């Protein structure tokens, strides 16, 4: 059973298009995230949601819009794609950080976005 | 803001040898978590080991152990009896209570040579 699953795993598209990446977790976690990994492998948080509420928005262009219909899902929609958006996007989840056993992130397999 | 520094972009070691990856961090928090994640060529991020800052004892998971020096803000990962399957990018990460995110270092690419 996949704990954090994201689709699609690969996405190739033209500049200017709009695309979405979906993420689902079956771990019962309260918090979900989107991280971006650039070509140099640097991982940087984009957004986090706790129980469907936006908690973190790390100065991401407003072309990126996350949506959390329920606490098990966090989707990422990107408008007007640019070349610099090419990266691997990771979805992750965790228990509430205030829980003493929390802190660990469970990652999806990543979605490689290539903008041509 | 917290920062995490991994000063070794690449390392290589012979199979069965021991290797240590370094990580330092900067924070004003007293209670936090530290993690090592592994990213093999398959791209999946996998937790290797975690350490709670309030615990003095260094965490150990089979061949993986850490040397946590809180005063020095250092958190190195030791891999003993290295195996070919250990070849991967290794990321050190910092997380604190109440700030619901992890901050990652830039990673160390580790290659195990047969």
PDB file of C-alpha atoms in Angstrom, chain B residues 18-114:
ATOM      1  CA  UNK B  18      33.044   3.218   7.027  1.00  0.00           C
ATOM      2  CA  UNK B  19      32.128   6.724   5.917  1.00  0.00           C
ATOM      3  CA  UNK B  20      31.026   9.810   7.825  1.00  0.00           C
ATOM      4  CA  UNK B  21      28.916  12.563   6.330  1.00  0.00           C
ATOM      5  CA  UNK B  22      28.967  15.919   8.062  1.00  0.00           C
ATOM      6  CA  UNK B  23      26.161  18.340   8.789  1.00  0.00           C
ATOM      7  CA  UNK B  24      26.005  21.535  10.784  1.00  0.00           C
ATOM      8  CA  UNK B  25      23.025  23.690  11.484  1.00  0.00           C
ATOM      9  CA  UNK B  26      22.187  27.029  12.960  1.00  0.00           C
ATOM     10  CA  UNK B  27      19.222  27.669  15.211  1.00  0.00           C
ATOM     11  CA  UNK B  28      18.210  29.570  18.313  1.00  0.00           C
ATOM     12  CA  UNK B  29      15.697  26.874  19.258  1.00  0.00           C
ATOM     13  CA  UNK B  30      16.439  24.511  22.115  1.00  0.00           C
ATOM     14  CA  UNK B  31      14.029  21.751  21.134  1.00  0.00           C
ATOM     15  CA  UNK B  32      14.065  20.352  17.645  1.00  0.00           C
ATOM     16  CA  UNK B  33      14.538  17.294  15.459  1.00  0.00           C
ATOM     17  CA  UNK B  34      17.322  16.341  13.111  1.00  0.00           C
ATOM     18  CA  UNK B  35      17.074  13.847  10.287  1.00  0.00           C
ATOM     19  CA  UNK B  36      19.118  12.155   7.630  1.00  0.00           C
ATOM     20  CA  UNK B  37      17.249  11.301   4.451  1.00  0.00           C
ATOM     21  CA  UNK B  38      18.543   9.188   1.599  1.00  0.00           C
ATOM     22  CA  UNK B  39      17.614   9.723  -2.039  1.00  0.00           C
ATOM     23  CA  UNK B  40      18.797   6.872  -4.288  1.00  0.00           C
ATOM     24  CA  UNK B  41      18.703   7.173  -8.078  1.00  0.00           C
ATOM     25  CA  UNK B  42      15.087   6.035  -7.946  1.00  0.00           C
ATOM     26  CA  UNK B  43      14.343   9.521  -6.547  1.00  0.00           C
ATOM     27  CA  UNK B  44      12.346   8.322  -3.544  1.00  0.00           C
ATOM     28  CA  UNK B  45      13.235  10.140  -0.318  1.00  0.00           C
ATOM     29  CA  UNK B  46      13.745   7.653   2.490  1.00  0.00           C
ATOM     30  CA  UNK B  47      14.280   8.410   6.159  1.00  0.00           C
ATOM     31  CA  UNK B  48      17.565   6.950   7.392  1.00  0.00           C
ATOM     32  CA  UNK B  49      17.650   8.118  10.985  1.00  0.00           C
ATOM     33  CA  UNK B  50      16.239  10.778  13.299  1.00  0.00           C
ATOM     34  CA  UNK B  51      17.411  12.441  16.495  1.00  0.00           C
ATOM     35  CA  UNK B  52      15.450  14.466  19.006  1.00  0.00           C
ATOM     36  CA  UNK B  53      17.544  17.330  20.390  1.00  0.00           C
ATOM     37  CA  UNK B  54      16.470  16.682  23.978  1.00  0.00           C
ATOM     38  CA  UNK B  55      17.937  13.181  23.836  1.00  0.00           C
ATOM     39  CA  UNK B  56      21.608  12.998  24.725  1.00  0.00           C
ATOM     40  CA  UNK B  57      22.038   9.488  23.386  1.00  0.00           C
ATOM     41  CA  UNK B  58      23.045   9.253  19.754  1.00  0.00           C
ATOM     42  CA  UNK B  59      20.510   7.509  17.520  1.00  0.00           C
ATOM     43  CA  UNK B  60      21.443   4.238  15.846  1.00  0.00           C
ATOM     44  CA  UNK B  61      19.698   2.234  13.135  1.00  0.00           C
ATOM     45  CA  UNK B  62      21.601  -0.913  12.206  1.00  0.00           C
ATOM     46  CA  UNK B  63      24.665   0.229  10.211  1.00  0.00           C
ATOM     47  CA  UNK B  64      23.710   3.889  10.514  1.00  0.00           C
ATOM     48  CA  UNK B  65      24.540   6.018  13.527  1.00  0.00           C
ATOM     49  CA  UNK B  66      24.824   9.691  14.267  1.00  0.00           C
ATOM     50  CA  UNK B  67      27.205  11.824  16.260  1.00  0.00           C
ATOM     51  CA  UNK B  68      25.018  14.581  17.664  1.00  0.00           C
ATOM     52  CA  UNK B  69      26.909  17.442  19.268  1.00  0.00           C
ATOM     53  CA  UNK B  70      24.258  19.907  20.412  1.00  0.00           C
ATOM     54  CA  UNK B  71      26.590  22.614  21.649  1.00  0.00           C
ATOM     55  CA  UNK B  72      28.542  22.533  18.409  1.00  0.00           C
ATOM     56  CA  UNK B  73      25.316  22.235  16.355  1.00  0.00           C
ATOM     57  CA  UNK B  74      26.759  19.296  14.528  1.00  0.00           C
ATOM     58  CA  UNK B  75      24.957  16.165  13.345  1.00  0.00           C
ATOM     59  CA  UNK B  76      27.115  13.747  11.381  1.00  0.00           C
ATOM     60  CA  UNK B  77      26.016  10.414   9.913  1.00  0.00           C
ATOM     61  CA  UNK B  78      28.252   7.368  10.087  1.00  0.00           C
ATOM     62  CA  UNK B  79      27.638   4.458   7.756  1.00  0.00           C
ATOM     63  CA  UNK B  80      29.460   1.301   8.767  1.00  0.00           C
ATOM     64  CA  UNK B  81      30.198  -1.657   6.495  1.00  0.00           C
ATOM     65  CA  UNK B  82      28.996   0.347   3.512  1.00  0.00           C
ATOM     66  CA  UNK B  83      27.086  -1.482   0.797  1.00  0.00           C
ATOM     67  CA  UNK B  84      26.508  -0.772  -2.884  1.00  0.00           C
ATOM     68  CA  UNK B  85      22.884   0.004  -2.081  1.00  0.00           C
ATOM     69  CA  UNK B  86      24.028   2.914   0.071  1.00  0.00           C
ATOM     70  CA  UNK B  87      24.918   4.843  -3.082  1.00  0.00           C
ATOM     71  CA  UNK B  88      22.608   7.871  -2.983  1.00  0.00           C
ATOM     72  CA  UNK B  89      22.244  11.551  -2.179  1.00  0.00           C
ATOM     73  CA  UNK B  90      22.081  12.087   1.567  1.00  0.00           C
ATOM     74  CA  UNK B  91      20.263  15.084   2.987  1.00  0.00           C
ATOM     75  CA  UNK B  92      20.504  16.406   6.498  1.00  0.00           C
ATOM     76  CA  UNK B  93      17.321  18.132   7.684  1.00  0.00           C
ATOM     77  CA  UNK B  94      16.245  20.253  10.642  1.00  0.00           C
ATOM     78  CA  UNK B  95      12.749  20.578  12.073  1.00  0.00           C
ATOM     79  CA  UNK B  96      11.528  22.504  15.100  1.00  0.00           C
ATOM     80  CA  UNK B  97       8.368  22.355  17.153  1.00  0.00           C
ATOM     81  CA  UNK B  98       5.693  24.713  16.029  1.00  0.00           C
ATOM     82  CA  UNK B  99       7.274  25.438  12.661  1.00  0.00           C
ATOM     83  CA  UNK B 100       5.771  22.799  10.492  1.00  0.00           C
ATOM     84  CA  UNK B 101       8.451  22.250   7.925  1.00  0.00           C
ATOM     85  CA  UNK B 102      11.857  20.708   7.518  1.00  0.00           C
ATOM     86  CA  UNK B 103      14.825  22.703   6.310  1.00  0.00           C
ATOM     87  CA  UNK B 104      17.182  20.632   4.194  1.00  0.00           C
ATOM     88  CA  UNK B 105      20.897  20.892   3.524  1.00  0.00           C
ATOM     89  CA  UNK B 106      22.248  20.851  -0.010  1.00  0.00           C
ATOM     90  CA  UNK B 107      23.024  17.152   0.107  1.00  0.00           C
ATOM     91  CA  UNK B 108      26.069  14.907  -0.191  1.00  0.00           C
ATOM     92  CA  UNK B 109      26.339  12.546  -3.122  1.00  0.00           C
ATOM     93  CA  UNK B 110      27.776   9.297  -1.779  1.00  0.00           C
ATOM     94  CA  UNK B 111      29.146   6.640  -4.100  1.00  0.00           C
ATOM     95  CA  UNK B 112      30.073   3.186  -2.841  1.00  0.00           C
ATOM     96  CA  UNK B 113      32.772   1.646  -5.022  1.00  0.00           C
ATOM     97  CA  UNK B 114      32.746  -2.140  -5.515  1.00  0.00           C
TER      98      UNK B 114
END
